[in-house]
XYZ file of C-alpha atoms in Angstrom:
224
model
C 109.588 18.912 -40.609
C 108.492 19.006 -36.918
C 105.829 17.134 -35.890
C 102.496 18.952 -34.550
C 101.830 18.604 -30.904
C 99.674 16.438 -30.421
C 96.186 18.372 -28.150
C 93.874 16.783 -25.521
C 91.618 17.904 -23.870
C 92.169 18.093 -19.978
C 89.438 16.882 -17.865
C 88.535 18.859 -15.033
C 88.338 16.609 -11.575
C 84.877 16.097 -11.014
C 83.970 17.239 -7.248
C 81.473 16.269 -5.577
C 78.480 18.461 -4.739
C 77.606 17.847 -1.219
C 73.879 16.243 -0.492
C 71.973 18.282 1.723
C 71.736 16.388 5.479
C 68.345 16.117 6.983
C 67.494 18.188 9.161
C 66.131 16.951 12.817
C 62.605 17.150 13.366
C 61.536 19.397 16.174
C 59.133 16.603 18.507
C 55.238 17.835 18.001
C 55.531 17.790 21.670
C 57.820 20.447 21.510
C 56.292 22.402 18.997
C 52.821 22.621 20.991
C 54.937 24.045 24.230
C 56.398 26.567 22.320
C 53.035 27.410 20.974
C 51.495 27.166 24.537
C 54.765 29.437 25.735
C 54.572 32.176 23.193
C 50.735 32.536 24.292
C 51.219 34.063 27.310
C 48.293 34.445 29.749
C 45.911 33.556 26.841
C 44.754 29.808 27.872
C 45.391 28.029 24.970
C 45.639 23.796 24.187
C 47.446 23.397 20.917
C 47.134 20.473 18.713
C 48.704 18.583 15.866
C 47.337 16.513 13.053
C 48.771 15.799 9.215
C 52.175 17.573 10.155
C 50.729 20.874 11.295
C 50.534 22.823 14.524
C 47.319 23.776 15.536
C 46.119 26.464 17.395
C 41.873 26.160 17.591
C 40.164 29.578 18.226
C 38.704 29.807 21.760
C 34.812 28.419 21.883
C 32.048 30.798 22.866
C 29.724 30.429 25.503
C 26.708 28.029 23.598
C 30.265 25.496 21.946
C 30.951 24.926 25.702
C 27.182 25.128 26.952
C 26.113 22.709 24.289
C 29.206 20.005 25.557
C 28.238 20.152 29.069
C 24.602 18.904 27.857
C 26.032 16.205 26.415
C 28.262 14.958 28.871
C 25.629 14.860 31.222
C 23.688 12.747 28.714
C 26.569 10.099 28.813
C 26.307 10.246 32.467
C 22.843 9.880 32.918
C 23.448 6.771 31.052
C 25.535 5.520 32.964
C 28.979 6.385 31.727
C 30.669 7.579 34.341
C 34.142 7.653 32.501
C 32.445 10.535 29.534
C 34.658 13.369 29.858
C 36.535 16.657 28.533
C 39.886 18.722 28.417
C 42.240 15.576 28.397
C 44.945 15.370 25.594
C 45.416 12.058 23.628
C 48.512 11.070 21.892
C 48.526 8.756 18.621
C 51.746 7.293 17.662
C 52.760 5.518 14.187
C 54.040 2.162 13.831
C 57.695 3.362 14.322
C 56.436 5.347 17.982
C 56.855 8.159 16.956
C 54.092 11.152 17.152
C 51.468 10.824 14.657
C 49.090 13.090 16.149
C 47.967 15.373 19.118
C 44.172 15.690 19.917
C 42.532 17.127 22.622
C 38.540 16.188 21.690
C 35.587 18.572 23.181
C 34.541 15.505 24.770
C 34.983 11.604 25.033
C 34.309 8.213 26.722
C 37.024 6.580 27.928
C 37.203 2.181 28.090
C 38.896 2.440 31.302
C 40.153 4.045 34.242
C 43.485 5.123 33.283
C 45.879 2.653 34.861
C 49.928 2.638 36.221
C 50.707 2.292 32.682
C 48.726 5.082 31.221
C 49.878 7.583 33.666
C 53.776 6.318 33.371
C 53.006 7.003 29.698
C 51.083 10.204 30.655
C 53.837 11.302 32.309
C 56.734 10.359 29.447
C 54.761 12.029 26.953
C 54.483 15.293 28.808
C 50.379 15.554 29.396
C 49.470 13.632 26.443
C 47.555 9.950 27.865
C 47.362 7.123 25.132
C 44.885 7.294 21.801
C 43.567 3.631 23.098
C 42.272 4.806 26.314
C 39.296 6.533 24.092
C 35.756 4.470 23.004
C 34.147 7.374 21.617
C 35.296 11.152 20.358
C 33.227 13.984 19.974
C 33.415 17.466 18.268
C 31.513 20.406 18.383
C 32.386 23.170 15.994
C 33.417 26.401 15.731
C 34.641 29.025 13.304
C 37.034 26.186 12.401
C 34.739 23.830 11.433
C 37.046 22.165 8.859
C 39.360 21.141 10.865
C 36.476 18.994 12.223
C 35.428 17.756 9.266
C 38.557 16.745 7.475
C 42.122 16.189 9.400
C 40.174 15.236 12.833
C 37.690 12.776 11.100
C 41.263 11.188 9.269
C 43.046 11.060 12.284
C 40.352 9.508 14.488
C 39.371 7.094 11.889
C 43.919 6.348 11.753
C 43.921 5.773 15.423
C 41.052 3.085 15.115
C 38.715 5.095 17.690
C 35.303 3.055 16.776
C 32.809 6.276 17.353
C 32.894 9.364 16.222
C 30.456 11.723 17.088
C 30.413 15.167 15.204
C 27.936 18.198 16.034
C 28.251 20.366 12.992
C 27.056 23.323 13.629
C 28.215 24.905 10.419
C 26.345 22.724 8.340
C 22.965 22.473 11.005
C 23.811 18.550 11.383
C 24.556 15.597 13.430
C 26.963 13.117 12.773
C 27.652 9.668 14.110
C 31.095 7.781 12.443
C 31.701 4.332 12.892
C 33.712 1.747 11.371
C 36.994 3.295 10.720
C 38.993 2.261 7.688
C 42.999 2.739 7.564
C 43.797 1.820 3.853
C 47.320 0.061 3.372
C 49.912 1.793 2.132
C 50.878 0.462 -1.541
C 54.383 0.945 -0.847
C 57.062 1.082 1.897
C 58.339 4.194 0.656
C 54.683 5.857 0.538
C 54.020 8.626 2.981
C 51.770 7.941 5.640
C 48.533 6.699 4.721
C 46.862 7.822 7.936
C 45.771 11.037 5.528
C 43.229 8.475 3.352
C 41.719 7.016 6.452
C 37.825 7.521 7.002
C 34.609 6.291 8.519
C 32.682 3.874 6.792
C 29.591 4.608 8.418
C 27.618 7.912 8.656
C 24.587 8.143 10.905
C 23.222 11.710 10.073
C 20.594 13.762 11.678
C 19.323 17.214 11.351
C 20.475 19.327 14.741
C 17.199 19.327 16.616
C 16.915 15.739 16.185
C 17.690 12.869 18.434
C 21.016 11.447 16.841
C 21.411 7.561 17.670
C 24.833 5.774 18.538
C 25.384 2.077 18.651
C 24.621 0.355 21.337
C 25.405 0.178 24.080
C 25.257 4.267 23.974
C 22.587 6.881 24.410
C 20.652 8.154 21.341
C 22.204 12.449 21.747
C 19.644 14.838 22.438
C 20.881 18.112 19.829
C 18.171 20.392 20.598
C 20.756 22.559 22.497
C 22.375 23.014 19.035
C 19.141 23.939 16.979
């Protein structure tokens, strides 16, 4: 009597699946000069905030009318360093690009130095997020983009005043006290997306809108 042969089962070799590699991370920077390339003779000044490339629609004639009024209100005041068109580069903790703004206008703390334009110069156009003391926005068609990702990303870079004609919504805003909220985790995204103003001065366009000292109170009749 032969013996059965005795079966087992053969294990396949288990092989591993490859993991997927990361992929490098094209530098905002970058991404905003390609934007700027592929736009030809149309002027444009791209932007990034929350991970996106932005390009804002171009302002009509009473958006750019309307700034000009209120720059000359800073000056008038005194504030010689209230100005537009200049980009503004905020970085995370690790230096690397959280944002790129270029506000409608601003008021700058200094002069920029040496150091601002060596940094000016490294960062391809973009000067430092600390230069700014105040921020303003008029909007346009876009007037979310106003009202949501800019507001976060001012409030993340710590700029102390916000100032937001909202001419969607036929008001005045001024934003102070900006709040970062710590992130409950190291492995938490970003929490520059939950950061806000915890102040809201708010007027009715037409109205005289009041900043904290030792600013002007903003004539917005030109927006009524």
């Amino acid at each position: 009597m032969s013996a059965e042969p005795i079966m087992e089962p053969i294990m396949e070799p288990v092989v591993p699946k490859p993991q997927p590699q990361p992929q490098p991370q094209m530098d905002p920077i970058d991404l905003l000069e390609a934007f700027e390339k592929a736009a030809g003779s149309m002027p444009i000044r791209a932007e990034f905030i929350e991970g996106t490339g932005i390009v804002p629609p171009q302002p009509e004639h009473r958006h750019n009318a309307g700034i000009v009024k209120l720059i000359v209100q800073f000056h008038l005041a005194g504030f010689d360093l209230a100005g537009v068109n200049d980009g503004f580069r905020v970085a995370k903790a690790d230096g690397t690009t959280m944002a790129l703004v270029v506000p409608d206008f601003y008021v700058c703390r200094r002069e920029p130095t040496e150091l601002d334009e060596s940094y000016r110069k490294a960062h391809r156009g973009w000067y430092p997020i600390d230069l700014l003391a105040l921020v303003g926005e008029v909007t346009s068609t876009n007037h979310e983009m106003d009202t949501g990702p800019k507001l976060r990303a001012y409030a993340a870079a710590g700029i102390p005043v916000y100032v937001l004609i909202d001419r969607h919504a036929k008001t005045a805003h001024c934003y102070t006290d900006p709040v970062l909220p710590e992130k409950a985790d190291e492995d938490e995204d970003d929490a520059s997306v939950d950061a806000y103003y915890g102040s809201d001065t708010k007027v009715t366009l037409g109205d005289p809108l009041p900043l904290p000292a030792p600013y002007p109170a903003l004539d917005t009749a030109p927006f009524a």
